[in-house]
Coordinates of C-alpha atoms in Angstrom, one line a residue:
Chain E
M66 CA 61.7 34.6 -20.5
K67 CA 63.1 31.4 -19.1
L68 CA 63.5 29.8 -15.7
E69 CA 67.2 30.3 -15.0
S70 CA 68.0 29.2 -11.5
Y71 CA 66.9 26.8 -8.8
V72 CA 67.0 27.7 -5.1
R73 CA 66.4 25.2 -2.3
P74 CA 66.3 27.5 0.8
A75 CA 67.6 26.3 4.2
G76 CA 64.7 27.7 6.1
L77 CA 61.4 29.6 5.9
E78 CA 63.1 32.9 6.5
E79 CA 65.4 32.5 3.6
A80 CA 62.5 31.4 1.4
L81 CA 60.5 34.5 2.2
A82 CA 63.6 36.7 1.7
V83 CA 64.0 35.2 -1.8
L84 CA 60.4 35.9 -2.6
A85 CA 60.7 39.5 -1.3
A86 CA 64.0 40.2 -3.1
P87 CA 63.8 42.7 -5.9
G88 CA 64.5 41.6 -9.4
P89 CA 63.4 38.4 -11.2
K90 CA 60.3 36.9 -9.9
A91 CA 60.4 33.5 -8.1
L92 CA 58.1 30.6 -8.8
V93 CA 57.0 28.9 -5.5
F94 CA 57.4 25.2 -6.2
A95 CA 56.7 22.2 -4.0
G96 CA 55.4 18.9 -5.3
G97 CA 55.5 20.0 -8.9
T98 CA 52.7 17.8 -10.0
D99 CA 50.8 20.8 -11.4
L100 CA 53.7 23.1 -12.1
V101 CA 56.0 20.8 -14.1
P102 CA 53.5 20.3 -17.0
M103 CA 52.8 24.1 -16.9
M104 CA 56.6 24.7 -17.0
R105 CA 56.8 22.7 -20.1
K106 CA 54.3 25.0 -21.7
M107 CA 56.2 28.0 -20.3
R108 CA 59.3 26.8 -22.2
M109 CA 57.3 27.4 -25.4
N110 CA 55.6 30.7 -24.7
G111 CA 57.6 32.2 -21.8
T112 CA 54.7 32.6 -19.4
L113 CA 52.7 30.5 -17.0
L114 CA 48.9 30.3 -17.0
N115 CA 48.5 33.4 -14.8
G116 CA 50.7 35.4 -17.2
D117 CA 53.7 35.4 -14.8
S118 CA 57.2 35.0 -16.2
P119 CA 59.3 33.8 -13.2
R120 CA 63.0 33.3 -13.5
V121 CA 63.8 31.4 -10.3
I122 CA 62.4 28.1 -9.0
L123 CA 62.0 28.3 -5.2
D124 CA 61.7 24.7 -4.1
L125 CA 59.9 24.5 -0.7
S126 CA 59.4 20.7 -0.8
K127 CA 62.1 19.9 1.7
L128 CA 61.6 22.7 4.2
D129 CA 61.3 21.1 7.6
E130 CA 59.2 24.0 8.9
L131 CA 56.6 23.3 6.2
C132 CA 56.5 19.5 6.5
G133 CA 54.7 17.4 9.0
I134 CA 51.5 17.2 11.2
R135 CA 51.2 18.1 14.9
K136 CA 48.7 19.3 17.4
A137 CA 49.2 22.8 18.7
G138 CA 46.9 25.4 20.3
G139 CA 43.7 23.3 19.9
M140 CA 44.4 22.9 16.2
L141 CA 45.7 20.1 14.0
E142 CA 48.5 21.9 12.2
I143 CA 49.5 20.5 8.9
G144 CA 52.6 21.9 7.1
A145 CA 51.8 23.2 3.6
A146 CA 54.6 21.0 2.0
T147 CA 53.3 17.8 3.6
T148 CA 52.5 15.3 0.9
M149 CA 49.1 13.8 0.2
G150 CA 50.5 10.4 0.8
V151 CA 51.7 11.4 4.3
I152 CA 48.3 13.1 5.1
A153 CA 46.3 10.1 3.8
A154 CA 48.2 7.7 6.0
D155 CA 48.6 9.9 9.1
P156 CA 46.9 8.3 12.2
S157 CA 45.7 11.6 13.7
V158 CA 44.3 12.9 10.4
K159 CA 42.5 9.6 9.9
K160 CA 41.1 9.7 13.4
L161 CA 40.3 13.4 13.8
V162 CA 39.7 14.7 10.3
P163 CA 38.7 11.6 8.3
V164 CA 37.2 13.8 5.5
L165 CA 40.7 15.2 4.8
A166 CA 42.4 11.8 4.9
A167 CA 39.8 10.5 2.4
A168 CA 40.3 13.5 0.2
A169 CA 44.0 13.3 0.2
A170 CA 43.8 9.6 -0.6
S171 CA 41.6 10.4 -3.6
V172 CA 44.2 12.7 -5.2
G173 CA 46.0 11.4 -8.3
S174 CA 47.7 8.1 -7.8
P175 CA 50.1 6.7 -5.3
L176 CA 52.9 8.2 -7.5
V177 CA 51.3 11.6 -7.5
R178 CA 50.5 11.5 -3.8
N179 CA 54.2 10.9 -3.0
R180 CA 54.9 14.4 -4.3
A181 CA 51.8 16.5 -4.4
T182 CA 51.4 18.7 -1.4
L183 CA 48.5 20.1 0.6
G184 CA 49.6 23.7 0.2
G185 CA 50.0 23.2 -3.6
N186 CA 46.5 21.8 -3.9
L187 CA 45.1 24.9 -2.3
V188 CA 47.4 27.5 -3.8
T189 CA 46.7 26.5 -7.4
A190 CA 43.1 27.2 -6.5
S191 CA 41.8 24.8 -9.0
P192 CA 38.0 24.6 -8.7
S193 CA 38.4 20.8 -8.5
A194 CA 41.1 20.6 -5.9
D195 CA 40.0 17.6 -3.9
T196 CA 41.2 18.6 -0.5
A197 CA 39.4 22.0 -0.6
P198 CA 35.9 20.8 0.0
A199 CA 37.1 18.5 2.8
L200 CA 38.9 21.4 4.5
L201 CA 35.9 23.7 4.0
A202 CA 33.7 21.0 5.7
A203 CA 36.3 20.8 8.5
G204 CA 36.2 24.5 9.1
A205 CA 39.9 24.9 8.2
V206 CA 42.1 28.0 8.4
V207 CA 45.2 28.7 6.4
R208 CA 48.2 30.4 7.8
L209 CA 50.1 32.8 5.5
A210 CA 53.5 34.3 5.9
G211 CA 55.5 37.0 4.1
A212 CA 58.8 38.7 4.7
E213 CA 57.0 41.7 6.2
G214 CA 54.9 41.6 9.4
G215 CA 53.9 38.5 11.2
P216 CA 52.0 35.5 9.8
R217 CA 48.2 36.0 9.4
E218 CA 45.4 33.5 9.4
L219 CA 42.4 33.3 7.2
P220 CA 39.4 31.0 7.0
L221 CA 39.8 28.8 3.9
S222 CA 36.5 30.0 2.6
E223 CA 38.0 33.5 2.3
F224 CA 41.2 32.2 0.7
F225 CA 39.7 31.4 -2.7
V226 CA 38.7 34.7 -4.2
A227 CA 38.1 33.9 -7.9
Y228 CA 38.9 31.3 -10.5
R229 CA 42.5 30.2 -9.8
K230 CA 43.0 33.3 -7.6
T231 CA 43.7 33.3 -3.9
A232 CA 44.0 35.9 -1.2
L233 CA 47.8 35.5 -1.2
Q234 CA 49.6 38.9 -1.4
P235 CA 52.8 39.2 -3.4
G236 CA 55.7 37.7 -1.4
E237 CA 53.3 35.6 0.7
I238 CA 53.1 31.8 0.9
V239 CA 50.8 29.4 2.7
T240 CA 52.8 27.8 5.5
H241 CA 50.2 25.7 7.4
V242 CA 46.7 24.5 7.2
L243 CA 44.9 24.4 10.6
V244 CA 41.9 22.4 11.6
P245 CA 40.1 23.2 14.9
L246 CA 40.2 20.1 17.1
A247 CA 37.3 21.1 19.5
G248 CA 34.6 18.5 19.4
R249 CA 36.5 16.1 17.1
P250 CA 36.2 13.4 15.9
V251 CA 33.1 14.6 14.0
A252 CA 31.1 12.3 11.6
G253 CA 31.9 13.2 8.1
R254 CA 32.0 12.0 4.5
F255 CA 34.1 12.8 1.4
E256 CA 32.9 11.8 -2.0
K257 CA 34.6 12.2 -5.4
V258 CA 33.0 11.5 -8.7
G259 CA 35.5 11.1 -11.5
L260 CA 35.8 9.4 -14.8
R261 CA 38.1 6.7 -13.4
N262 CA 39.4 5.8 -9.9
A263 CA 43.0 7.0 -10.1
D264 CA 44.4 10.2 -11.7
A265 CA 40.9 11.6 -12.2
I266 CA 40.1 15.3 -12.2
S267 CA 36.9 15.5 -10.3
V268 CA 33.6 15.9 -12.1
V269 CA 32.2 16.8 -8.6
C270 CA 33.9 16.4 -5.2
A271 CA 32.2 17.1 -2.0
A272 CA 32.6 16.7 1.8
C273 CA 30.4 17.2 4.8
E274 CA 30.6 17.1 8.6
I275 CA 27.6 16.9 10.7
E276 CA 27.2 17.2 14.5
L277 CA 24.0 15.8 16.1
E278 CA 22.4 16.4 19.4
G279 CA 20.3 13.3 20.0
S280 CA 19.0 12.9 16.5
T281 CA 18.8 16.7 15.7
C282 CA 21.3 18.4 13.6
R283 CA 23.3 20.9 15.7
A284 CA 25.9 21.9 13.1
A285 CA 26.6 21.0 9.5
R286 CA 29.3 22.1 7.1
I287 CA 29.3 21.1 3.4
G288 CA 32.1 21.8 0.9
L289 CA 31.8 21.3 -2.9
G290 CA 34.4 21.3 -5.7
A291 CA 34.3 21.4 -9.5
V292 CA 30.9 23.0 -9.5
A293 CA 31.8 26.7 -9.4
A294 CA 34.8 29.0 -10.2
V295 CA 36.1 28.3 -6.7
P296 CA 35.5 25.5 -4.1
V297 CA 32.3 26.6 -2.2
R298 CA 30.4 26.0 1.0
A299 CA 26.8 25.0 0.5
L300 CA 25.6 27.5 3.2
A301 CA 21.9 27.3 2.3
V302 CA 21.9 23.5 2.7
E303 CA 23.7 23.8 6.0
A304 CA 21.2 26.3 7.3
A305 CA 18.3 24.2 6.2
L306 CA 19.6 21.2 8.1
L307 CA 19.9 23.0 11.5
G308 CA 17.5 21.8 14.1
R309 CA 16.1 19.1 11.8
E310 CA 15.9 15.4 12.5
I311 CA 17.8 14.0 9.5
T312 CA 16.0 11.4 7.4
A313 CA 16.7 10.5 3.8
D314 CA 13.7 12.7 2.8
V315 CA 15.0 15.7 4.8
A316 CA 18.4 15.2 3.3
A317 CA 17.0 15.1 -0.2
E318 CA 14.9 18.2 0.5
C319 CA 17.8 20.2 1.9
A320 CA 20.2 19.0 -0.9
R321 CA 18.0 20.7 -3.5
L322 CA 19.2 24.0 -2.1
V323 CA 22.7 23.2 -3.3
H324 CA 21.9 24.9 -6.6
E325 CA 21.9 28.3 -4.9
H326 CA 25.7 27.9 -4.5
I327 CA 26.9 26.3 -7.7
S328 CA 27.4 27.4 -11.2
P329 CA 28.8 24.4 -13.0
I330 CA 30.2 24.5 -16.5
D331 CA 30.4 22.2 -19.5
D332 CA 33.8 20.8 -20.1
V333 CA 35.5 17.7 -21.5
R334 CA 34.7 15.7 -18.4
A335 CA 31.0 16.5 -17.9
S336 CA 28.1 18.8 -18.8
A337 CA 27.0 21.5 -16.4
Q338 CA 23.6 19.8 -16.1
Y339 CA 25.2 16.5 -15.1
R340 CA 27.4 18.2 -12.6
G341 CA 24.3 19.8 -11.1
W342 CA 22.5 16.5 -10.8
V343 CA 25.5 14.8 -9.3
A344 CA 26.1 17.6 -6.8
E345 CA 22.6 17.3 -5.5
A346 CA 22.6 13.6 -5.4
V347 CA 26.0 13.4 -3.7
V348 CA 25.1 16.0 -1.1
A349 CA 21.8 14.2 -0.2
R350 CA 23.6 10.8 0.1
M351 CA 26.5 12.3 2.2
I352 CA 24.0 13.9 4.6
T353 CA 22.1 10.7 5.1
D354 CA 25.2 8.6 5.5
T355 CA 26.9 11.1 7.8
A356 CA 23.9 11.5 10.0
R357 CA 23.5 7.8 10.3
E358 CA 27.2 7.5 11.4
A359 CA 26.8 10.4 13.8
G360 CA 23.7 8.8 15.4
A361 CA 25.3 5.4 15.8
Chain Q
M192 CA 78.5 14.5 -22.2
L193 CA 77.4 15.9 -25.4
T194 CA 79.7 18.2 -27.4
S195 CA 78.7 21.8 -27.4
C196 CA 78.5 21.9 -31.2
T197 CA 75.2 23.2 -32.3
N198 CA 73.5 23.9 -35.5
A199 CA 71.0 26.5 -36.7
I200 CA 68.2 25.0 -38.8
I201 CA 65.0 26.1 -40.4
L202 CA 61.9 23.9 -40.1
T203 CA 58.6 24.7 -41.6
V204 CA 56.1 22.9 -39.4
N205 CA 52.4 23.0 -40.3
G206 CA 53.1 26.0 -42.5
D207 CA 55.0 28.0 -39.9
E208 CA 58.6 28.7 -40.3
H209 CA 60.9 28.2 -37.2
M210 CA 64.5 29.0 -36.8
L211 CA 66.0 26.7 -34.2
V212 CA 69.4 25.9 -32.7
V213 CA 69.7 22.2 -32.1
E214 CA 72.4 19.8 -30.9
P215 CA 73.6 17.6 -33.7
N216 CA 72.2 14.4 -32.1
E217 CA 68.8 16.0 -31.3
L218 CA 65.8 14.0 -32.6
L219 CA 63.1 15.6 -34.6
I220 CA 60.4 14.2 -32.2
N221 CA 62.0 16.0 -29.2
V222 CA 62.3 19.2 -31.1
L223 CA 58.7 19.1 -32.1
R224 CA 57.5 18.2 -28.6
N225 CA 59.9 20.0 -26.3
E226 CA 60.9 23.1 -28.3
L227 CA 57.8 23.8 -30.4
G228 CA 55.2 22.4 -28.0
L229 CA 53.6 20.2 -30.6
T230 CA 52.9 17.3 -28.4
G231 CA 50.5 15.6 -30.8
S232 CA 53.3 13.4 -32.1
K233 CA 54.1 10.9 -29.4
Y234 CA 57.4 9.5 -28.2
G235 CA 56.8 5.8 -28.0
C236 CA 59.6 3.2 -28.4
G237 CA 62.3 5.6 -29.6
T238 CA 63.5 2.9 -31.9
G239 CA 61.2 3.2 -34.9
Q240 CA 59.1 0.2 -34.0
C241 CA 55.8 1.6 -32.9
G242 CA 54.9 4.5 -35.2
A243 CA 53.6 6.8 -32.5
C244 CA 56.0 9.5 -33.7
T245 CA 54.9 9.4 -37.3
V246 CA 55.0 12.8 -39.1
L247 CA 55.1 13.9 -42.7
I248 CA 58.4 15.2 -44.0
D249 CA 58.0 16.9 -47.4
G250 CA 54.8 14.9 -47.7
E251 CA 56.3 11.5 -46.9
P252 CA 55.5 9.7 -43.7
A253 CA 58.6 9.4 -41.4
L254 CA 59.5 8.3 -37.9
A255 CA 60.4 11.4 -36.0
C256 CA 62.1 9.4 -33.3
V257 CA 64.8 8.1 -35.6
T258 CA 65.1 11.3 -37.6
L259 CA 67.7 13.9 -36.6
A260 CA 66.4 17.4 -36.5
V261 CA 69.5 18.7 -38.3
A262 CA 68.7 16.4 -41.2
C263 CA 65.3 18.2 -41.6
D264 CA 66.8 21.6 -42.2
G265 CA 64.8 23.4 -44.9
K266 CA 62.1 20.7 -45.0
E267 CA 58.4 20.9 -44.5
I268 CA 56.9 18.9 -41.6
V269 CA 53.3 18.2 -41.0
T270 CA 52.1 16.8 -37.7
I271 CA 48.6 15.9 -36.5
E272 CA 48.1 19.5 -35.4
G273 CA 48.4 20.6 -39.0
I274 CA 45.8 18.5 -40.7
A275 CA 42.6 20.1 -39.4
R276 CA 40.6 22.2 -41.9
P277 CA 41.4 25.9 -42.2
D278 CA 38.4 26.7 -40.0
G279 CA 39.7 24.5 -37.3
G280 CA 37.2 21.6 -38.0
L281 CA 38.5 18.1 -38.0
H282 CA 39.8 16.3 -41.0
P283 CA 37.4 13.6 -42.3
I284 CA 39.8 10.9 -41.2
Q285 CA 39.8 12.3 -37.7
E286 CA 36.0 12.5 -37.7
E287 CA 35.7 8.9 -38.8
F288 CA 38.2 7.8 -36.1
L289 CA 35.9 9.4 -33.5
G290 CA 32.8 7.9 -35.1
E291 CA 34.2 4.4 -35.1
N292 CA 35.6 4.6 -31.6
A293 CA 39.0 4.0 -33.2
V294 CA 40.6 6.0 -30.4
Q295 CA 41.0 4.7 -26.8
C296 CA 44.1 5.8 -25.0
G297 CA 45.0 8.0 -28.0
F298 CA 48.7 7.3 -28.0
C299 CA 48.8 5.7 -31.5
T300 CA 46.1 7.9 -33.0
P301 CA 48.2 10.8 -34.5
G302 CA 50.6 8.5 -36.2
M303 CA 47.8 6.2 -37.3
I304 CA 45.8 9.1 -38.8
L305 CA 48.8 10.5 -40.7
M306 CA 49.5 7.0 -42.1
A307 CA 45.8 6.7 -43.1
G308 CA 46.0 10.0 -44.9
D309 CA 49.2 8.9 -46.7
L310 CA 47.4 5.7 -47.8
L311 CA 44.3 7.5 -49.1
K312 CA 46.5 9.9 -51.1
R313 CA 48.2 7.0 -52.8
N314 CA 45.3 4.7 -53.0
P315 CA 41.8 6.4 -52.7
H316 CA 40.0 3.0 -52.7
P317 CA 42.1 0.6 -50.6
T318 CA 40.9 -2.9 -49.8
E319 CA 40.9 -4.0 -46.2
P320 CA 44.2 -6.0 -46.6
E321 CA 45.7 -2.9 -48.2
I322 CA 44.7 -0.8 -45.2
R323 CA 46.1 -3.3 -42.7
H324 CA 49.3 -3.5 -44.7
H325 CA 49.8 0.3 -44.7
I326 CA 49.3 0.8 -41.0
K327 CA 51.4 -2.2 -40.0
G328 CA 54.2 0.0 -38.7
N329 CA 51.8 1.7 -36.3
I330 CA 51.1 -0.3 -33.1
C331 CA 47.8 0.1 -31.2
R332 CA 47.5 -1.7 -27.9
C333 CA 43.9 -0.7 -27.2
T334 CA 41.5 -1.2 -30.0
G335 CA 42.4 -4.5 -31.7
Y336 CA 42.6 -2.4 -34.9
N337 CA 39.1 -3.3 -36.2
G338 CA 37.7 0.2 -35.4
I339 CA 40.7 1.8 -37.0
V340 CA 40.3 -0.2 -40.2
R341 CA 36.6 0.7 -40.4
A342 CA 37.3 4.3 -39.8
I343 CA 39.8 4.4 -42.7
Q344 CA 37.3 2.6 -44.9
H345 CA 34.6 5.2 -44.1
A346 CA 37.0 8.1 -44.6
A347 CA 38.0 6.6 -48.0
A348 CA 34.4 6.4 -49.0
R349 CA 33.7 10.0 -47.9
M350 CA 36.8 11.5 -49.4
A351 CA 36.2 9.8 -52.7
E352 CA 32.8 11.6 -53.1
P353 CA 33.0 14.5 -55.5
A354 CA 31.6 16.8 -52.8
A355 CA 34.5 15.9 -50.6
A356 CA 36.5 18.9 -51.7
D357 CA 36.1 19.9 -48.0
G358 CA 38.5 17.1 -47.0
P359 CA 41.9 18.7 -47.2
D360 CA 44.5 16.5 -48.6
L361 CA 47.3 15.9 -46.2
V362 CA 50.0 16.6 -48.8
K363 CA 48.3 19.7 -50.1
E364 CA 48.4 20.9 -46.5
A365 CA 52.1 20.3 -46.4
R366 CA 52.8 22.6 -49.4
Chain W
M229 CA 72.2 25.5 -16.3
Q230 CA 73.1 23.6 -13.2
D231 CA 75.6 20.7 -12.5
I232 CA 74.0 17.8 -10.8
E233 CA 75.0 14.4 -9.6
I234 CA 72.4 11.6 -9.3
K235 CA 73.1 8.1 -8.1
V236 CA 71.4 5.9 -10.6
N237 CA 71.1 2.3 -9.4
G238 CA 74.0 3.0 -7.1
R239 CA 76.3 4.5 -9.7
P240 CA 77.0 8.2 -9.5
M241 CA 76.2 10.1 -12.7
R242 CA 77.0 13.7 -13.4
T243 CA 75.5 16.0 -15.9
T244 CA 74.5 19.6 -16.6
V245 CA 70.9 20.4 -16.9
A246 CA 68.5 23.3 -17.4
V247 CA 66.6 24.0 -14.2
D248 CA 63.3 23.3 -15.8
E249 CA 64.3 19.9 -17.3
T250 CA 62.4 16.9 -16.0
L251 CA 64.1 13.9 -14.5
V252 CA 62.7 11.5 -17.2
D253 CA 64.2 13.6 -20.0
V254 CA 67.6 13.8 -18.2
L255 CA 67.7 10.1 -17.4
R256 CA 66.8 9.2 -21.0
Q257 CA 68.5 11.8 -23.1
R258 CA 71.5 12.8 -21.1
L259 CA 72.3 9.7 -19.1
G260 CA 71.1 7.0 -21.4
V261 CA 68.8 5.4 -18.8
V262 CA 66.2 4.4 -21.3
E263 CA 64.5 1.7 -19.3
V264 CA 62.5 4.6 -17.9
K265 CA 59.8 5.3 -20.4
N266 CA 58.3 8.7 -21.3
G267 CA 54.6 8.2 -21.8
C268 CA 52.1 11.0 -21.2
G269 CA 54.6 13.5 -19.7
Q270 CA 52.0 14.8 -17.2
G271 CA 51.7 12.2 -14.5
D272 CA 48.7 10.2 -15.9
C273 CA 50.3 7.0 -17.1
G274 CA 53.1 6.0 -14.7
A275 CA 55.5 4.7 -17.5
C276 CA 58.2 7.0 -16.2
T277 CA 58.0 5.7 -12.6
V278 CA 61.3 5.6 -10.7
L279 CA 62.2 5.2 -7.0
L280 CA 63.6 8.5 -5.7
D281 CA 65.3 7.8 -2.4
G282 CA 63.1 4.7 -2.3
E283 CA 59.8 6.4 -3.0
A284 CA 57.9 5.8 -6.2
V285 CA 57.4 9.0 -8.2
N286 CA 56.6 10.1 -11.7
S287 CA 59.9 11.2 -13.1
C288 CA 58.0 13.3 -15.7
L289 CA 56.7 15.5 -12.8
T290 CA 60.1 15.7 -11.0
L291 CA 62.7 18.2 -11.9
A292 CA 66.2 16.8 -12.5
V293 CA 67.6 19.5 -10.2
Q294 CA 65.5 18.0 -7.4
A295 CA 67.2 14.7 -7.8
D296 CA 70.6 16.3 -7.3
G297 CA 72.5 14.3 -4.6
R298 CA 69.7 11.7 -4.4
Q299 CA 69.3 8.0 -5.3
V300 CA 67.3 7.0 -8.3
T301 CA 66.3 3.3 -8.7
T302 CA 65.0 2.0 -12.0
T303 CA 63.9 -1.5 -12.9
R304 CA 67.5 -2.3 -13.8
G305 CA 68.5 -1.5 -10.3
L306 CA 66.1 -4.1 -8.9
G307 CA 67.5 -7.0 -10.9
T308 CA 69.2 -8.0 -14.1
A309 CA 68.5 -10.6 -16.7
E310 CA 71.0 -12.9 -15.0
D311 CA 69.8 -12.1 -11.5
P312 CA 66.2 -10.9 -11.7
H313 CA 64.1 -9.5 -8.9
P314 CA 61.3 -11.9 -7.8
L315 CA 58.8 -9.4 -9.2
Q316 CA 60.5 -9.4 -12.6
T317 CA 60.5 -13.2 -12.6
A318 CA 56.9 -13.3 -11.6
F319 CA 56.0 -10.8 -14.4
I320 CA 57.7 -13.0 -17.0
E321 CA 56.2 -16.3 -15.7
H322 CA 52.7 -14.8 -15.6
G323 CA 52.8 -13.2 -19.0
A324 CA 52.3 -9.9 -17.4
V325 CA 54.5 -8.2 -20.0
Q326 CA 53.2 -7.7 -23.6
C327 CA 54.5 -4.5 -25.3
G328 CA 56.5 -3.8 -22.3
F329 CA 56.0 0.0 -22.2
C330 CA 54.4 0.0 -18.7
S331 CA 56.4 -2.9 -17.3
S332 CA 59.3 -0.9 -15.9
G333 CA 57.1 1.5 -14.0
M334 CA 54.6 -1.2 -13.0
I335 CA 57.3 -3.3 -11.4
L336 CA 58.7 -0.3 -9.5
S337 CA 55.2 0.7 -8.2
A338 CA 54.8 -3.0 -7.2
A339 CA 58.2 -2.9 -5.4
S340 CA 57.2 0.2 -3.6
L341 CA 53.9 -1.3 -2.6
L342 CA 55.5 -4.5 -1.2
Q343 CA 58.0 -2.4 0.7
Q344 CA 55.1 -0.7 2.6
N345 CA 52.8 -3.7 2.7
A346 CA 54.4 -7.1 2.4
A347 CA 51.1 -9.0 2.2
P348 CA 48.7 -6.9 0.1
T349 CA 45.2 -8.0 -0.8
R350 CA 44.3 -8.1 -4.6
D351 CA 42.4 -4.8 -4.0
E352 CA 45.4 -3.3 -2.4
I353 CA 47.6 -4.4 -5.3
R354 CA 45.2 -2.7 -7.7
E355 CA 45.3 0.5 -5.7
G356 CA 49.1 0.3 -5.5
I357 CA 49.4 0.2 -9.3
S358 CA 46.5 2.6 -9.9
G359 CA 48.9 5.2 -11.3
N360 CA 50.3 2.9 -13.9
L361 CA 48.4 2.3 -17.1
C362 CA 48.7 -0.8 -19.1
R363 CA 46.9 -1.0 -22.5
C364 CA 47.8 -4.6 -23.3
T365 CA 47.2 -7.1 -20.5
G366 CA 43.9 -6.1 -18.9
Y367 CA 45.9 -6.0 -15.6
T368 CA 44.8 -9.5 -14.4
K369 CA 48.2 -11.1 -15.1
I370 CA 50.0 -8.1 -13.6
V371 CA 48.0 -8.5 -10.4
D372 CA 48.6 -12.3 -10.4
A373 CA 52.3 -11.7 -10.8
I374 CA 52.5 -9.2 -7.9
D375 CA 50.3 -11.4 -5.7
E376 CA 52.6 -14.3 -6.3
A377 CA 55.8 -12.3 -5.7
A378 CA 54.3 -11.0 -2.5
K379 CA 53.5 -14.5 -1.3
A380 CA 56.9 -15.8 -2.3
G381 CA 58.5 -12.9 -0.5
S382 CA 56.6 -13.2 2.7
S383 CA 57.2 -17.0 2.8
E384 CA 60.9 -16.3 2.3
E385 CA 60.7 -13.9 5.2
R386 CA 59.0 -16.5 7.3
S387 CA 61.6 -19.2 6.6
A388 CA 64.4 -16.7 7.3
R389 CA 63.1 -16.1 10.8

């Protein structure tokens, strides 16, 4: 099976119609930074990683409806085909969701960021997708659309269902990522540990947002990547922080609970043991730094 | 534009026979990489100056970037993917490259290792100048070559031991 | 197969491509634009950098069909041997080119950086070329060259005002 045709739809409706059409399956394509190397392998064995054999490339990268960033309904609404470069440089993302700006700026290199999209980073559902922990920490929601019925929204934490599997139904795509604006800006941190600065696949990536009342933690959200089959929230750490006055000792104590949520693996980049150590250390440091920023 | 004239050829690559239809001006390196997915051989300069595309054709080292695929019809090709032991373990030369940190970015490594294998087949006890002479068509921009030379010396010593029947000979592999 | 037309350094070029062919392969193999290098083929090394409608991208991660009707600029489009771009001159003067495999992409990433930030710091220069690997120079001379070209460019701008 080979990819035989290339479609650049004029609008979202046409895109969804192509996906819903009977017959050869379409490959949803945007930045291509993950898909093009996979397509090269597909040339040899006829299938993609997930076993699909699509015949049509459906290029969403230039769809106006999916590109750009705006405020709407108390949310910061980011089109799924917005590139990492645009997100990293966007003034409202930098001001209101700095964890996301930092995560987007850590993806690939300037060259990759000019093409890689936010939707693509989430839809590939790689455990090490750098924007995922940032968006988990920011309490983000994804908006999905298909040809049938209206769009639906899902908390990002429910979007990743298993290793490289998402809650997308056949014929559905991610159209937007929404970040609630209430209470923003919130103090936050994003950290990525990789083997080099640019073009690194994360050994561990993590983000947190903390809201303080006086010096007491009123809310905390922590997201982690590359330490489990999917990007995860460190809920036990978050719960342990609530109502506490955050010091370096408290942060270190709570960060130990991170192991309840992670199941790292050995691979070419790092051992499982190292990933565990790094995850705990990074979470402790992020909590301390974020609380200091929130208190200041 | 290219002409639409195409040719059917048979290549035996690392022991597997492939029937392929290629354009007359298609290079062996592109067929190996793009059609067969054997991306171990690298496309470097494209003009036969860097050695990154080195493969063995009927046991002889050749530059796949200046070799037409049609000219290889019926021939046996060995790439870096084909020199591991039958059980999947590394070839002694590969092991020694790792041991001596003779690999950095890795772009020259497949070609370098195939040339080293060719040298040791012809000359099991090479001197250092002989090693340097034999790999002089293979450019490395990372290591400064010292680690590579040491790795080949160690591999020579290991493969010369009588017990080294475990080290598959690159040419034997090609048969 | 699909017919496409790409404007390469201002010159329209037509060819027919498979829909899954990458831009770097089409530039090099079908259009003879060999100053664009094919390094890793997966977006890690930057040797294949081109400007697509002015934006620096990895042409090994771009489909040729996506470039249909768009402008591709390579290092030859920036300047020629007779009339080099200030970045090209600076690379030569600083010895920022050794084997040359990265130079084409490096210069295009630098040009893209200077377009967005005419007076970058040395750290910003390093960040700007962080997607372009060089295994020869150790980068110092490359950063020197970009630094000098930036300074020369911004002083030109000043005197033009």
